[in-house]
Amino acid sequence: MRTHMRGSHLARNTILNLFGQGIPLLVAFFTIPFLTKTLGSDRFGVIALSWVILNYFAVFDLGLGRATTKFIAAELSRGNNQNIPSILRAVVRAQYGLGIVGGLVLAGFTPYLVERTLKIPYALWGEAKATFYILAVAIPVVLVSGSYRGSLEAAQRFDLVNAVAIPSGLANYLMPVVAVLLRWGLPGTILLLVIIRILGLTTLWWLANRTFSSTTGGPTTDASLLGTLLRFGGWVTVSGVVGPILVYSDRFFIGSLLGLAAVSYYSAPYEMVTRLWIIPGSLVATLFPAFSNLDARGQEERTRITRVFFQSVRYLLLGVGSIAILLVSNARNVLGAWLGPEYATESSATLQVFAVAVLINSAAQVPFTLVQAVGRPDLTAKLHLLEVPIYVVLAWTLITRWGVAGAAVAWLVRVTLDALLLFVVAARLLQMSTRMFFTEKIPQATALVLILAAIGYGLSLYSLPMWTHLISTIIIFLVFAGIGIRLFIPDSERERILQLLKAVIRSS
């Protein structure tokens, strides 16, 4: 089996990923209020922590999940299917070992976490400990699932990936509701979630075996192969560990300098606007195996990589940019309708800054993905390490001077610096000139978004009647859509987009 990269395939896979991430989020919107009301804040807090462990413990897989996608995609591009079982077997064995170690660590620290760190009420200690012990058993399942999922992503089988991800994501939020209605308690609830993960792993294993004929045969795994995978994955892990520091340290600074109330005024708009990350996340999940596949074919495919690179950046600027403009123009109204007038007053400026920051960060995810896909995750890791001290000093200084708005500005400066550095590194790796960026209209598209966002910000400063403000926002959006489609999407691409949309409508 040899995969072929086409624009229609990339678009289709991106749409599948959007559904895979968006549908469970929609269900969570309705189930979480029920769970918080029924369980109370303490019990729901334990479930929320369980979700964090189940969803994000994969960061400790030493980057082997992404390494699986990278190296299997490369073998598929060369038609070397016989090497795939060796790669997957090496990764799965390593993931099992890492998962067992991680599970033992979590089990060993459970008494300390429950009794001292998390401030769980004494009455819930027994349930909480049982919950974390069950989660410890699930950690190897989580890590190994990432290996099989990565192999399917390498083959561009996002239909199969999301056929597992959507039911698993739905069950992640629906099963706790079932357990609450049956009065099973916290351990029973978490046991249901773990069973869902085991069923997901079993399904991914079966699908991987069908996709690659078999993942159990083939040559014996050697130490050099595992070493190659770990070297690649190790640098991915550095970014995975440093990333949360860059994302979440501002909350600790705000809490220590301004108090917990300020944390809520900062976190609410952040949590709202960063939901937009499912758009670039859905795209780059498709781009990583595509870039890896094309890179493995040699220098002759660099032109194709460059074309896909610029197309992806343009579409993210236009897609996420349209939402960012609407948020900047209507930040006060959106927050007022969602959280009330107090948040509208305290957090609207923060939401406006975040909208622009998430736009810039969304575009930056394309060069980030490219750099890792061409085998240089060390560069992204080193950039993150460079940014940490700069960001820590900047955030502390601006929070001290400007409060919550200063924290948002610091985050904007950090993601802008990160984006510039990533684009420079990507340009050097692909030998792209500065002129090429202007030819592909990346600066022009960015300027259009920022100019219209600035106009929207200016309108938000005036107390206009609701209908006047709404009509002004619609005009800005239509201007953006008209100019964006006309100037930044070629006729041939517009025709392909229309054909894809017609195909999606017919299939639905």
CSV table of C-alpha atoms in Angstrom, one decimal, residues 254 441 452 491:
chain,number,residue,atom,x,y,z
A,254,ILE,CA,-2.1,36.1,38.0
A,441,LYS,CA,0.0,36.5,-0.3
A,452,LEU,CA,-10.6,44.6,9.8
A,491,ASP,CA,-10.1,30.1,-9.2
